[in-house]
Structure formats: C-alpha cells, structure tokens
Amino acid sequence: MAIPIAAAGLVQPGSSAAASVAKKAGAVEGFSDALGKLIEGVEETTAGANTAVSGMLNKTGDVHEAMIALHEAETTLQLTVQIRNKLVQAYQDVMRMPI
C-alpha cells in the first residue's frame, strides 16, 4: 500500500504541492490503464511521424519536422519496448521464486 507524499511528511499540508498530490491521489488509475495510455501514446507519435513524412514527400511539410517526428516516434517505441522487457523480466523473476 502506497503512502501519500503529504502523509509521509515530504510535502507540507496546505501548500499547492500538497493539493496537487491530494488531487492526483484521488484519481489513481490502474496498471492496465497506464499501459493503455502508453500504447496510445506510441500510436499517436507513429501516426504523427507518418503524417509528417507524407507532408515532406508531398512538399507541403518540412524535412526538419519530419525528422523530429520520426525521432520522437522511435524514442517512444524504444521506451515502450524497454518497459515491456522489464515487465517480462519481473514476471520471470516471480515465477522462479520458490514457494
């Protein structure tokens, strides 16, 4: 069970940071929701990169914008793959634990 930051004494009650933490603590999302948002982000950056490259090929877009969009999509995908690798490794570690 996670202890809110304000309860742990890391943020002073009444401060704007404490209000922000309390607001976020009320909107706790599930693990599957977080993974879903991550995958949606990958899809959005990939679609943006495809649009930028299409614009570059049609001479309606800039080469620099296309390259930046491609790099952003690649970075987002690499992050997602690394998260997946860590999840698989954690699962394998749990499965190897003796009962």
Coordinates of C-alpha atoms in Angstrom, one line a residue:
M1 CA 0.0 0.0 0.0
A2 CA 1.5 3.4 -1.0
I3 CA 1.6 6.2 1.5
P4 CA 0.7 9.6 0.0
I5 CA 3.6 12.0 -0.1
A6 CA 1.7 14.5 2.1
A7 CA 1.2 11.8 4.8
A8 CA 4.8 10.9 4.7
G9 CA 5.8 14.4 5.6
L10 CA 7.5 15.2 2.3
V11 CA 5.1 17.9 1.4
Q12 CA 3.7 20.4 3.9
P13 CA -0.1 20.3 4.2
G14 CA -1.7 23.4 2.8
S15 CA 0.9 24.0 0.2
S16 CA 0.0 24.0 -3.5
A17 CA 2.1 20.8 -3.9
A18 CA 0.1 19.1 -1.2
A19 CA -3.1 20.0 -3.0
S20 CA -1.7 18.7 -6.3
V21 CA -0.7 15.4 -4.6
A22 CA -4.1 15.0 -2.9
K23 CA -5.9 15.7 -6.3
K24 CA -3.7 13.0 -8.0
A25 CA -4.2 10.5 -5.2
G26 CA -7.9 10.7 -5.7
A27 CA -7.5 9.9 -9.4
V28 CA -5.4 6.7 -9.0
E29 CA -5.5 4.7 -12.2
G30 CA -4.9 1.0 -12.7
F31 CA -1.9 -0.6 -14.1
S32 CA -3.7 -1.6 -17.3
D33 CA -4.9 2.0 -17.8
A34 CA -1.3 3.2 -17.6
L35 CA -0.2 0.6 -20.1
G36 CA -3.1 1.5 -22.4
K37 CA -2.1 5.2 -22.3
L38 CA 1.5 4.3 -23.1
I39 CA 0.4 2.3 -26.1
E40 CA -1.9 5.0 -27.2
G41 CA 1.0 7.4 -27.0
V42 CA 3.1 5.2 -29.2
E43 CA 0.3 5.0 -31.8
E44 CA -0.2 8.8 -31.7
T45 CA 3.5 9.6 -32.2
T46 CA 3.7 7.0 -35.0
A47 CA 0.7 8.5 -36.7
G48 CA 2.2 12.0 -36.3
A49 CA 5.5 10.7 -37.9
N50 CA 3.6 9.2 -40.8
T51 CA 1.8 12.4 -41.4
A52 CA 5.0 14.5 -41.2
V53 CA 6.8 12.2 -43.7
S54 CA 3.8 12.2 -46.0
G55 CA 3.8 16.0 -45.9
M56 CA 7.5 16.1 -46.6
L57 CA 7.1 13.8 -49.6
N58 CA 4.2 16.0 -50.9
K59 CA 6.4 19.0 -50.4
T60 CA 3.8 20.5 -48.0
G61 CA 5.9 19.8 -44.9
D62 CA 9.4 20.5 -43.7
V63 CA 12.2 17.9 -43.6
H64 CA 13.2 19.0 -40.1
E65 CA 9.7 18.5 -38.7
A66 CA 9.6 15.0 -40.3
M67 CA 12.9 14.0 -38.8
I68 CA 11.9 15.3 -35.4
A69 CA 8.6 13.4 -35.6
L70 CA 10.4 10.2 -36.6
H71 CA 12.9 10.6 -33.8
E72 CA 10.2 11.2 -31.3
A73 CA 8.3 8.1 -32.5
E74 CA 11.4 6.0 -32.4
T75 CA 12.2 7.1 -28.8
T76 CA 8.6 6.5 -27.7
L77 CA 8.7 3.0 -29.2
Q78 CA 12.1 2.2 -27.6
L79 CA 10.8 3.3 -24.2
T80 CA 7.8 1.1 -24.6
V81 CA 9.9 -1.9 -25.5
Q82 CA 12.2 -1.3 -22.5
I83 CA 9.2 -1.2 -20.2
R84 CA 7.9 -4.4 -21.7
N85 CA 11.3 -6.1 -21.2
K86 CA 11.4 -5.0 -17.6
L87 CA 7.8 -6.4 -17.1
V88 CA 8.7 -9.7 -18.7
Q89 CA 11.9 -9.9 -16.6
A90 CA 9.9 -9.2 -13.4
Y91 CA 7.4 -11.9 -14.3
Q92 CA 10.1 -14.4 -14.9
D93 CA 11.8 -13.5 -11.6
V94 CA 8.5 -14.0 -9.7
M95 CA 7.9 -17.3 -11.5
R96 CA 11.4 -18.5 -10.4
M97 CA 10.7 -17.8 -6.7
P98 CA 10.4 -20.9 -4.5
I99 CA 7.1 -21.3 -2.8

